[in-house]
Amino acid sequence: MRVVFRVDASIQMGTGHVMRCLTLAQALKENGVGARFICRKHKGNLIDKIRSSGFNVYELEAFEKAEIDNKLTHSHWLGTTQKQDADDCIDILKSEKFDCLIVDHYALDDWWQKKLKPYYEKLIVIDDLADRKHQCDILIDQTYGRQKKNYKGLVPKSCKLLLGSQYALLRPEFSKWREYSLKRRSNPVPKNLFINMGGSDPNNITEQVLSEIEACQLPNDVEVTVVMGSTSPHLQRIMAIASNLAYRVEVRVDIDNMAEVMANSDIAIGATGSTTWERCCLGLPAIQIIIADNQIEIANSLDEVHAIKLIKKINQLSLAMKDMLLSLDKMSLVSSVIVDGQGVNKVVQHIISNIFSVSNLSLKPAVYGDYNFIYDLQTVDDRKYYINTKAPSMDEHIKWIKKILSSKESQLFVATIKKHSVGLLRVDNLNTKVIEISIIISASHRGQSLAKRILIMLEDIVFDRKLKATIHINNIASIMTFKSVGFQKCSQNDDFAEYIKIV
């Protein structure tokens, strides 16, 4: 089986599209699938990077002055018309046979795809925008919270949709460093600050960030690491500025151990690009800045569930830093649930098997819109096991939801199967060494060991803490569930017993 990627990098569009395609190509190669690339030679391209990674590249000419379409929001990223690009690609594809074409480009849509249809068997599209039509067999969109309805009318009904941050295409190094990174966040001390505004940072946001952090009153012994790409037009200026700052600042270029550097950082400041998912995988608390319109939706969604701290202007950095220092535990927990680092393996499995399935149990941070589902979980039979046996009114419930969602010490997660809500995980006392948890499974999904699976998922992202559950002595099902994963009874007070497990 052979695939060919159509993807570009440039100073304007950055490096993220090529890097995630390289990740997918490497994973496919490990599964016996050959891969090649078609890239236009824009200024800031990564053609040499692709070749050094062991893949052949077909180069397309870059024009200094070229006609472009105005059909799509990002048409100018192509550097030519879709017709010209399609003709260039056809010249390549008709000379070699590929089983699959994989396209990752905001400036290409169904017109281009239909024109190339005679020259490939299957088409896979990688997208983040849901703003144009595609004629593809599989579509991958790693945007957090993305839903099928966002692509209604934009893809064929037969298209297999791989949607959500569970499909984030991260390099294997991030899953390798995930456990280490999450463990060291059990006692957060903000001494290592990580700054990365994308591979190219054409608008030099990095300089503005460096200028602003001097007003953040960070500890004198703080160490700042700035990571940039060699294609950045402002690299030399940043290096000069860094040498004159009050803090110790190291500027690192084109590093090949990004996950290790992130894992050893305590706070990140970055753009809302592909590195967002890398930071989430490692549970690295982040202040994020929107540097392009296509990042707005992702940033707002993550900020809403407290996975990141979003700022709209650089001069808000100092205040944001003070606020997030009180929420490091919560931000780390929430972000680490959003991305588990296994996205590329899941995508490869779908590509090879051509079978689409999202039936696995997953957790998502609760939002205000979940209040009805959470309220309905509290059946009469269940409340007899609660400390407060009286059911709240809807108004009381809504006030409680708002309070806990804004808390810096508590978090709610909704358990889902095939996007259907099936249960609730509540986590309290995040700023202590003993985290209290409770689980409710909807009546229609009991008897499937879902609570046990949720506990195992939680233990995979929480380290060096004690987990505590307070359970009614007559709630035999819950007691058996917690005992089955290693919880031990430590005390009892009237009708309730406490169970503890060290993770």
Short mmCIF file of C-alpha atoms in Angstrom, two decimals:
data_model
loop_
_atom_site.label_atom_id
_atom_site.label_comp_id
_atom_site.label_asym_id
_atom_site.label_seq_id
_atom_site.Cartn_x
_atom_site.Cartn_y
_atom_site.Cartn_z
CA MET A 1 0.00 0.00 0.00
CA ARG A 2 1.31 3.46 -0.94
CA VAL A 3 0.06 6.91 -0.01
CA VAL A 4 1.04 10.38 -1.12
CA PHE A 5 0.59 13.55 0.97
CA ARG A 6 -0.29 16.95 -0.52
CA VAL A 7 0.79 19.43 2.14
CA ASP A 8 2.76 22.67 2.42
CA ALA A 9 4.69 24.73 4.94
CA SER A 10 5.61 28.39 4.64
CA ILE A 11 6.42 31.39 6.79
CA GLN A 12 2.79 32.47 6.41
CA MET A 13 1.05 29.16 7.19
CA GLY A 14 3.67 27.79 9.61
CA THR A 15 5.01 24.28 9.97
CA GLY A 16 2.22 22.45 11.80
CA HIS A 17 0.54 20.88 8.76
CA VAL A 18 3.73 19.29 7.50
CA MET A 19 4.79 18.12 10.96
CA ARG A 20 1.53 16.30 11.64
CA CYS A 21 1.62 14.71 8.18
CA LEU A 22 5.19 13.57 8.86
CA THR A 23 3.98 11.99 12.10
CA LEU A 24 1.24 10.12 10.25
CA ALA A 25 3.64 9.09 7.47
CA GLN A 26 6.10 7.66 9.99
CA ALA A 27 3.35 5.66 11.71
CA LEU A 28 2.07 4.34 8.38
CA LYS A 29 5.61 3.37 7.39
CA GLU A 30 5.94 1.34 10.59
CA ASN A 31 2.82 -0.53 9.50
CA GLY A 32 4.17 -1.34 6.05
CA VAL A 33 2.68 1.60 4.17
CA GLY A 34 4.98 3.59 1.89
CA ALA A 35 4.57 7.36 1.76
CA ARG A 36 5.67 10.24 -0.46
CA PHE A 37 5.00 13.98 -0.38
CA ILE A 38 4.00 16.69 -2.83
CA CYS A 39 5.02 20.17 -1.59
CA ARG A 40 5.24 23.60 -3.14
CA LYS A 41 8.55 25.40 -2.64
CA HIS A 42 7.21 28.32 -0.61
CA LYS A 43 9.60 30.42 1.42
CA GLY A 44 9.85 28.63 4.76
CA ASN A 45 9.05 25.18 3.33
CA LEU A 46 10.12 21.99 5.11
CA ILE A 47 11.09 19.94 2.09
CA ASP A 48 14.59 19.25 3.45
CA LYS A 49 13.06 18.21 6.78
CA ILE A 50 10.77 15.72 5.04
CA ARG A 51 13.63 14.24 3.05
CA SER A 52 15.86 13.97 6.09
CA SER A 53 13.04 11.99 7.72
CA GLY A 54 13.34 9.38 4.96
CA PHE A 55 10.58 10.36 2.52
CA ASN A 56 10.73 11.36 -1.13
CA VAL A 57 9.27 14.74 -2.07
CA TYR A 58 7.87 15.91 -5.39
CA GLU A 59 8.50 19.66 -5.56
CA LEU A 60 6.04 22.14 -7.07
CA GLU A 61 7.25 25.51 -8.28
CA ALA A 62 6.60 28.60 -6.16
CA PHE A 63 5.70 31.73 -8.12
CA GLU A 64 6.80 35.21 -7.09
CA LYS A 65 3.75 36.73 -8.78
CA ALA A 66 0.92 34.31 -9.31
CA GLU A 67 -2.78 34.36 -9.95
CA ILE A 68 -4.73 33.08 -6.96
CA ASP A 69 -8.35 32.15 -6.30
CA ASN A 70 -10.47 34.09 -3.84
CA LYS A 71 -12.92 31.27 -3.35
CA LEU A 72 -11.73 30.15 0.10
CA THR A 73 -10.65 32.07 3.19
CA HIS A 74 -7.14 30.63 2.90
CA SER A 75 -6.86 30.55 -0.90
CA HIS A 76 -3.76 32.76 -0.79
CA TRP A 77 -1.86 30.06 1.11
CA LEU A 78 -1.68 27.95 -2.07
CA GLY A 79 0.38 30.51 -3.99
CA THR A 80 -1.49 29.76 -7.20
CA THR A 81 -4.94 28.73 -8.41
CA GLN A 82 -6.51 25.40 -7.52
CA LYS A 83 -6.53 24.60 -11.26
CA GLN A 84 -2.80 25.16 -11.58
CA ASP A 85 -2.11 23.14 -8.44
CA ALA A 86 -4.33 20.30 -9.64
CA ASP A 87 -2.59 20.21 -13.04
CA ASP A 88 0.81 20.14 -11.33
CA CYS A 89 -0.26 17.24 -9.10
CA ILE A 90 -1.84 15.31 -11.97
CA ASP A 91 1.48 15.34 -13.79
CA ILE A 92 2.95 13.51 -10.79
CA LEU A 93 0.08 11.18 -9.94
CA LYS A 94 -0.45 9.86 -13.46
CA SER A 95 3.15 8.64 -13.57
CA GLU A 96 2.89 6.60 -10.34
CA LYS A 97 0.07 4.62 -8.81
CA PHE A 98 -0.98 5.45 -5.23
CA ASP A 99 -3.64 3.71 -3.19
CA CYS A 100 -4.48 6.82 -1.23
CA LEU A 101 -4.05 10.59 -1.43
CA ILE A 102 -3.87 12.44 1.90
CA VAL A 103 -4.51 16.19 1.73
CA ASP A 104 -3.78 18.67 4.51
CA HIS A 105 -4.33 22.13 3.04
CA TYR A 106 -6.83 24.87 3.91
CA ALA A 107 -6.67 26.22 0.30
CA LEU A 108 -7.96 23.05 -1.38
CA ASP A 109 -11.57 21.86 -1.55
CA ASP A 110 -13.86 19.46 -3.41
CA TRP A 111 -13.21 21.12 -6.81
CA TRP A 112 -9.52 20.17 -6.63
CA GLN A 113 -10.35 16.74 -5.21
CA LYS A 114 -12.81 15.91 -8.01
CA LYS A 115 -10.31 16.96 -10.66
CA LEU A 116 -7.72 14.53 -9.25
CA LYS A 117 -10.22 11.70 -8.66
CA PRO A 118 -9.06 9.58 -11.66
CA TYR A 119 -5.55 9.42 -10.18
CA TYR A 120 -6.16 7.95 -6.71
CA GLU A 121 -8.20 5.14 -5.15
CA LYS A 122 -9.06 6.71 -1.78
CA LEU A 123 -8.89 10.24 -0.40
CA ILE A 124 -8.20 11.26 3.20
CA VAL A 125 -8.52 14.91 4.26
CA ILE A 126 -6.97 16.43 7.38
CA ASP A 127 -8.82 19.59 8.36
CA ASP A 128 -9.48 21.88 11.33
CA LEU A 129 -11.95 24.38 9.92
CA ALA A 130 -15.14 22.65 8.67
CA ASP A 131 -15.57 25.58 6.30
CA ARG A 132 -15.58 23.97 2.83
CA LYS A 133 -16.74 20.90 0.92
CA HIS A 134 -14.71 17.70 0.50
CA GLN A 135 -15.11 14.54 -1.57
CA CYS A 136 -13.21 12.22 0.75
CA ASP A 137 -13.47 8.73 2.17
CA ILE A 138 -12.05 9.64 5.60
CA LEU A 139 -11.82 13.06 7.24
CA ILE A 140 -9.66 13.72 10.30
CA ASP A 141 -10.32 16.83 12.39
CA GLN A 142 -8.47 16.91 15.71
CA THR A 143 -10.33 20.00 16.97
CA TYR A 144 -11.54 19.58 20.55
CA GLY A 145 -15.33 19.31 20.63
CA ARG A 146 -15.72 18.88 16.87
CA GLN A 147 -18.99 17.08 16.01
CA LYS A 148 -20.50 15.37 12.99
CA LYS A 149 -23.00 18.17 12.56
CA ASN A 150 -20.14 20.56 11.79
CA TYR A 151 -19.52 18.63 8.56
CA LYS A 152 -23.15 18.14 7.58
CA GLY A 153 -23.42 18.89 3.87
CA LEU A 154 -19.64 19.25 3.53
CA VAL A 155 -18.70 15.57 3.06
CA PRO A 156 -20.38 12.54 1.43
CA LYS A 157 -22.66 10.52 3.69
CA SER A 158 -20.29 7.57 3.29
CA CYS A 159 -17.32 9.56 4.64
CA LYS A 160 -15.84 8.23 7.88
CA LEU A 161 -15.36 11.12 10.30
CA LEU A 162 -12.54 10.92 12.85
CA LEU A 163 -13.36 13.94 14.97
CA GLY A 164 -12.01 15.37 18.20
CA SER A 165 -8.76 15.75 20.08
CA GLN A 166 -8.56 11.99 20.64
CA TYR A 167 -7.25 11.90 17.06
CA ALA A 168 -4.54 14.53 17.56
CA LEU A 169 -1.58 13.51 15.39
CA LEU A 170 1.26 13.68 17.91
CA ARG A 171 4.72 12.19 17.54
CA PRO A 172 5.40 9.09 19.67
CA GLU A 173 7.77 11.08 21.89
CA PHE A 174 4.76 12.75 23.53
CA SER A 175 3.13 9.53 24.67
CA LYS A 176 6.60 8.40 25.82
CA TRP A 177 7.07 11.48 28.03
CA ARG A 178 3.42 11.71 29.15
CA GLU A 179 3.69 9.68 32.37
CA TYR A 180 6.88 11.47 33.46
CA SER A 181 5.35 14.87 32.72
CA LEU A 182 2.12 14.17 34.61
CA LYS A 183 3.95 12.77 37.62
CA ARG A 184 6.14 15.84 38.07
CA ARG A 185 3.02 18.04 38.12
CA SER A 186 1.82 16.54 41.40
CA ASN A 187 3.59 19.36 43.25
CA PRO A 188 3.73 22.28 40.80
CA VAL A 189 6.50 24.83 41.26
CA PRO A 190 6.58 27.44 38.46
CA LYS A 191 10.32 27.62 37.82
CA ASN A 192 10.56 26.64 34.15
CA LEU A 193 8.71 28.74 31.58
CA PHE A 194 8.29 27.45 28.02
CA ILE A 195 7.54 29.86 25.13
CA ASN A 196 6.68 28.75 21.61
CA MET A 197 4.65 30.84 19.19
CA GLY A 198 4.76 28.36 16.33
CA GLY A 199 7.47 27.31 13.93
CA SER A 200 7.75 30.58 12.00
CA ASP A 201 6.05 33.32 14.09
CA PRO A 202 5.87 35.78 11.16
CA ASN A 203 4.34 38.55 13.30
CA ASN A 204 7.07 38.30 15.97
CA ILE A 205 4.68 37.64 18.85
CA THR A 206 7.63 36.09 20.69
CA GLU A 207 9.27 39.50 21.15
CA GLN A 208 6.08 40.94 22.61
CA VAL A 209 5.81 38.02 25.04
CA LEU A 210 9.42 38.40 26.20
CA SER A 211 8.84 42.10 26.78
CA GLU A 212 5.69 41.45 28.80
CA ILE A 213 7.03 38.70 31.07
CA GLU A 214 9.41 41.18 32.67
CA ALA A 215 6.30 42.68 34.26
CA CYS A 216 5.09 39.31 35.56
CA GLN A 217 7.25 39.40 38.70
CA LEU A 218 8.45 35.86 38.24
CA PRO A 219 10.90 34.32 40.74
CA ASN A 220 14.49 35.43 40.19
CA ASP A 221 15.61 31.87 39.56
CA VAL A 222 13.03 31.23 36.82
CA GLU A 223 14.41 29.70 33.63
CA VAL A 224 12.82 30.61 30.31
CA THR A 225 13.11 28.42 27.22
CA VAL A 226 12.09 29.89 23.87
CA VAL A 227 11.69 27.38 21.03
CA MET A 228 11.67 28.65 17.43
CA GLY A 229 12.05 27.31 13.93
CA SER A 230 15.02 28.18 11.74
CA THR A 231 12.59 29.59 9.14
CA SER A 232 11.41 32.34 11.49
CA PRO A 233 12.30 35.77 10.03
CA HIS A 234 12.80 37.18 13.54
CA LEU A 235 15.08 34.50 14.97
CA GLN A 236 18.25 36.61 15.18
CA ARG A 237 16.43 39.51 16.81
CA ILE A 238 14.92 37.22 19.45
CA MET A 239 18.36 35.81 20.23
CA ALA A 240 19.72 39.33 20.72
CA ILE A 241 16.82 40.36 22.96
CA ALA A 242 17.04 37.21 25.06
CA SER A 243 20.65 37.89 26.00
CA ASN A 244 19.67 41.21 27.61
CA LEU A 245 16.70 40.14 29.74
CA ALA A 246 16.74 39.99 33.53
CA TYR A 247 15.79 36.33 33.52
CA ARG A 248 17.87 33.48 32.22
CA VAL A 249 16.53 32.91 28.71
CA GLU A 250 17.65 30.18 26.32
CA VAL A 251 16.59 30.28 22.68
CA ARG A 252 16.53 26.83 21.07
CA VAL A 253 16.11 26.25 17.35
CA ASP A 254 14.62 23.26 15.47
CA ILE A 255 14.89 21.01 18.50
CA ASP A 256 14.30 17.29 18.12
CA ASN A 257 13.30 16.70 21.75
CA MET A 258 10.27 18.97 22.05
CA ALA A 259 8.37 16.55 24.30
CA GLU A 260 11.26 16.31 26.75
CA VAL A 261 11.60 20.09 26.94
CA MET A 262 7.86 20.52 27.47
CA ALA A 263 7.72 17.73 30.04
CA ASN A 264 10.36 19.53 32.11
CA SER A 265 8.54 22.88 31.88
CA ASP A 266 6.04 24.12 34.46
CA ILE A 267 4.12 26.76 32.50
CA ALA A 268 3.83 27.37 28.77
CA ILE A 269 3.00 30.48 26.77
CA GLY A 270 2.07 29.65 23.21
CA ALA A 271 -0.06 30.07 20.14
CA THR A 272 -3.21 28.05 19.63
CA GLY A 273 -1.72 25.88 16.91
CA SER A 274 -0.69 22.24 16.71
CA THR A 275 1.48 22.51 19.84
CA THR A 276 -1.76 22.98 21.79
CA TRP A 277 -2.36 19.24 21.63
CA GLU A 278 1.24 18.49 22.58
CA ARG A 279 0.91 20.62 25.72
CA CYS A 280 -2.41 18.96 26.58
CA CYS A 281 -0.93 15.47 26.22
CA LEU A 282 1.77 16.37 28.74
CA GLY A 283 -0.62 18.20 31.08
CA LEU A 284 1.46 21.36 30.69
CA PRO A 285 -0.57 24.35 31.95
CA ALA A 286 -0.60 27.00 29.25
CA ILE A 287 -1.44 30.62 28.61
CA GLN A 288 -2.51 30.71 24.97
CA ILE A 289 -2.66 33.55 22.50
CA ILE A 290 -4.71 33.58 19.30
CA ILE A 291 -2.48 34.58 16.39
CA ALA A 292 -4.81 33.59 13.52
CA ASP A 293 -8.58 33.61 13.00
CA ASN A 294 -8.70 29.85 12.46
CA GLN A 295 -7.51 29.39 16.08
CA ILE A 296 -10.43 31.24 17.71
CA GLU A 297 -12.83 28.31 18.01
CA ILE A 298 -10.24 25.93 19.45
CA ALA A 299 -8.94 28.47 21.94
CA ASN A 300 -12.39 29.44 23.22
CA SER A 301 -13.44 25.79 23.63
CA LEU A 302 -10.35 24.91 25.65
CA ASP A 303 -10.57 28.04 27.77
CA GLU A 304 -14.21 27.31 28.57
CA VAL A 305 -13.30 24.00 30.23
CA HIS A 306 -10.18 25.44 31.95
CA ALA A 307 -7.73 23.37 29.89
CA ILE A 308 -5.87 26.59 29.04
CA LYS A 309 -5.85 30.24 30.07
CA LEU A 310 -6.73 32.32 27.03
CA ILE A 311 -5.70 35.95 26.65
CA LYS A 312 -6.82 38.23 23.83
CA LYS A 313 -4.01 40.78 24.21
CA ILE A 314 -0.36 40.45 25.20
CA ASN A 315 -0.72 43.09 27.92
CA GLN A 316 -3.05 40.68 29.77
CA LEU A 317 -0.18 38.26 30.31
CA SER A 318 0.90 39.42 33.75
CA LEU A 319 -2.62 39.20 35.21
CA ALA A 320 -3.21 35.83 33.53
CA MET A 321 0.00 34.48 35.02
CA LYS A 322 -1.04 35.42 38.55
CA ASP A 323 -4.46 33.85 38.10
CA MET A 324 -3.27 30.59 36.58
CA LEU A 325 -0.76 29.96 39.39
CA LEU A 326 -3.81 29.12 41.53
CA SER A 327 -5.13 26.63 38.95
CA LEU A 328 -2.09 24.62 37.85
CA ASP A 329 -3.44 21.34 39.25
CA LYS A 330 -6.81 21.74 37.59
CA MET A 331 -5.43 22.88 34.23
CA SER A 332 -3.00 19.97 34.14
CA LEU A 333 -5.73 17.44 34.91
CA VAL A 334 -8.25 18.80 32.41
CA SER A 335 -5.78 19.21 29.56
CA SER A 336 -4.33 15.72 30.04
CA VAL A 337 -7.80 14.19 29.69
CA ILE A 338 -8.37 15.99 26.39
CA VAL A 339 -5.38 14.40 24.60
CA ASP A 340 -3.88 11.00 25.49
CA GLY A 341 -1.09 10.91 22.90
CA GLN A 342 -2.47 7.86 21.05
CA GLY A 343 -4.25 9.75 18.26
CA VAL A 344 -1.92 8.76 15.45
CA ASN A 345 -2.24 5.07 16.33
CA LYS A 346 -6.02 5.34 16.25
CA VAL A 347 -5.92 7.08 12.87
CA VAL A 348 -3.54 4.51 11.39
CA GLN A 349 -5.79 1.71 12.59
CA HIS A 350 -8.73 3.30 10.78
CA ILE A 351 -6.75 3.88 7.61
CA ILE A 352 -5.47 0.31 7.45
CA SER A 353 -8.69 -1.42 8.42
CA ASN A 354 -11.02 1.10 6.74
CA ILE A 355 -13.39 0.58 9.66
CA PHE A 356 -14.75 3.55 11.56
CA SER A 357 -15.59 3.22 15.25
CA VAL A 358 -15.82 5.65 18.15
CA SER A 359 -17.39 3.25 20.61
CA ASN A 360 -14.60 3.53 23.20
CA LEU A 361 -15.41 5.13 26.52
CA SER A 362 -13.93 8.61 26.89
CA LEU A 363 -14.05 11.56 29.29
CA LYS A 364 -14.77 15.16 28.41
CA PRO A 365 -14.65 18.18 30.71
CA ALA A 366 -18.19 19.15 31.67
CA VAL A 367 -19.64 22.45 30.46
CA TYR A 368 -22.69 24.42 31.54
CA GLY A 369 -24.75 22.80 28.78
CA ASP A 370 -24.44 19.42 30.54
CA TYR A 371 -26.55 20.56 33.49
CA ASN A 372 -29.70 18.71 32.39
CA PHE A 373 -27.89 15.41 31.92
CA ILE A 374 -26.16 15.73 35.30
CA TYR A 375 -29.43 16.61 37.03
CA ASP A 376 -31.20 13.59 35.53
CA LEU A 377 -28.47 11.25 36.82
CA GLN A 378 -29.74 11.76 40.38
CA THR A 379 -32.46 9.11 40.63
CA VAL A 380 -34.53 8.53 43.76
CA ASP A 381 -32.88 5.14 44.30
CA ASP A 382 -29.41 6.70 44.10
CA ARG A 383 -30.05 9.58 46.49
CA LYS A 384 -30.52 7.23 49.42
CA TYR A 385 -26.77 6.66 49.23
CA TYR A 386 -25.94 10.39 49.19
CA ILE A 387 -24.83 12.37 52.23
CA ASN A 388 -27.63 14.80 51.37
CA THR A 389 -30.60 12.59 50.48
CA LYS A 390 -32.87 15.47 49.47
CA ALA A 391 -32.87 16.19 45.74
CA PRO A 392 -32.08 19.83 44.85
CA SER A 393 -34.40 22.01 42.82
CA MET A 394 -33.31 22.86 39.28
CA ASP A 395 -32.38 26.39 40.39
CA GLU A 396 -30.23 25.00 43.20
CA HIS A 397 -28.66 22.54 40.78
CA ILE A 398 -27.79 25.27 38.27
CA LYS A 399 -26.17 27.39 40.98
CA TRP A 400 -24.12 24.35 42.02
CA ILE A 401 -23.05 23.66 38.43
CA LYS A 402 -21.88 27.25 37.94
CA LYS A 403 -20.00 27.19 41.22
CA ILE A 404 -18.14 23.94 40.59
CA LEU A 405 -17.28 24.82 36.97
CA SER A 406 -15.64 28.05 38.13
CA SER A 407 -13.86 26.39 41.05
CA LYS A 408 -10.06 26.11 41.00
CA GLU A 409 -10.16 22.99 43.19
CA SER A 410 -12.89 20.88 41.59
CA GLN A 411 -13.69 19.48 38.16
CA LEU A 412 -16.54 17.57 36.55
CA PHE A 413 -16.06 15.16 33.65
CA VAL A 414 -18.84 13.63 31.56
CA ALA A 415 -18.20 10.05 30.44
CA THR A 416 -19.29 9.42 26.84
CA ILE A 417 -19.70 6.51 24.42
CA LYS A 418 -20.23 7.37 20.76
CA LYS A 419 -20.75 10.99 21.83
CA HIS A 420 -23.61 9.90 24.13
CA SER A 421 -23.29 10.92 27.78
CA VAL A 422 -23.31 7.88 30.08
CA GLY A 423 -21.92 9.03 33.41
CA LEU A 424 -20.25 11.64 35.57
CA LEU A 425 -16.88 11.82 37.33
CA ARG A 426 -16.42 14.47 40.01
CA VAL A 427 -12.94 15.34 41.27
CA ASP A 428 -12.40 17.59 44.35
CA ASN A 429 -9.47 18.96 46.37
CA LEU A 430 -7.17 19.15 43.35
CA ASN A 431 -4.73 21.39 45.21
CA THR A 432 -4.03 18.76 47.88
CA LYS A 433 -2.31 15.39 48.03
CA VAL A 434 -5.64 13.62 48.64
CA ILE A 435 -8.06 13.97 45.74
CA GLU A 436 -11.68 13.07 46.45
CA ILE A 437 -13.64 11.42 43.67
CA SER A 438 -17.18 10.24 43.01
CA ILE A 439 -18.80 8.53 40.03
CA ILE A 440 -22.38 8.26 38.81
CA ILE A 441 -23.35 6.06 35.86
CA SER A 442 -26.69 6.60 34.12
CA ALA A 443 -29.28 3.92 34.89
CA SER A 444 -29.42 2.80 31.25
CA HIS A 445 -25.67 2.02 31.13
CA ARG A 446 -25.08 0.19 34.39
CA GLY A 447 -23.74 -3.33 34.51
CA GLN A 448 -21.03 -2.63 31.89
CA SER A 449 -18.13 -1.94 34.32
CA LEU A 450 -18.05 1.68 33.17
CA ALA A 451 -17.25 3.05 36.64
CA LYS A 452 -14.26 0.71 36.86
CA ARG A 453 -13.05 1.80 33.45
CA ILE A 454 -13.40 5.46 34.45
CA LEU A 455 -11.31 4.85 37.58
CA ILE A 456 -8.59 3.19 35.51
CA MET A 457 -8.60 6.13 33.06
CA LEU A 458 -8.23 8.58 35.95
CA GLU A 459 -5.34 6.64 37.45
CA ASP A 460 -3.51 6.85 34.11
CA ILE A 461 -3.27 10.64 34.42
CA VAL A 462 -2.98 11.24 38.19
CA PHE A 463 0.28 10.36 39.90
CA ASP A 464 1.80 10.62 43.37
CA ARG A 465 -1.56 11.39 44.94
CA LYS A 466 -4.08 9.57 47.08
CA LEU A 467 -7.54 9.02 45.67
CA LYS A 468 -10.35 9.02 48.23
CA ALA A 469 -13.95 7.93 47.85
CA THR A 470 -16.66 8.28 50.50
CA ILE A 471 -19.22 5.50 49.98
CA HIS A 472 -22.43 4.55 51.78
CA ILE A 473 -21.95 1.22 53.56
CA ASN A 474 -25.05 -0.21 51.84
CA ASN A 475 -23.91 0.79 48.35
CA ILE A 476 -22.40 -2.63 47.70
CA ALA A 477 -22.00 -2.13 43.93
CA SER A 478 -19.84 0.97 44.40
CA ILE A 479 -17.79 -0.63 47.17
CA MET A 480 -17.05 -3.64 44.96
CA THR A 481 -16.10 -1.40 42.03
CA PHE A 482 -13.60 0.65 44.04
CA LYS A 483 -12.16 -2.45 45.71
CA SER A 484 -11.68 -4.09 42.31
CA VAL A 485 -9.12 -1.45 41.33
CA GLY A 486 -7.24 -1.46 44.64
CA PHE A 487 -9.07 0.95 46.95
CA GLN A 488 -8.89 -0.01 50.61
CA LYS A 489 -11.21 0.94 53.46
CA CYS A 490 -9.48 3.28 55.91
CA SER A 491 -12.28 4.60 58.15
CA GLN A 492 -16.00 4.56 58.81
CA ASN A 493 -18.34 7.15 60.29
CA ASP A 494 -21.96 6.10 60.84
CA ASP A 495 -23.34 5.14 57.42
CA PHE A 496 -20.30 6.16 55.34
CA ALA A 497 -16.87 4.64 54.86
CA GLU A 498 -13.76 6.14 53.29
CA TYR A 499 -11.73 4.20 50.75
CA ILE A 500 -8.20 5.21 49.77
CA LYS A 501 -5.82 4.29 46.96
CA ILE A 502 -2.30 5.63 46.41
CA VAL A 503 -1.65 6.24 42.70
#
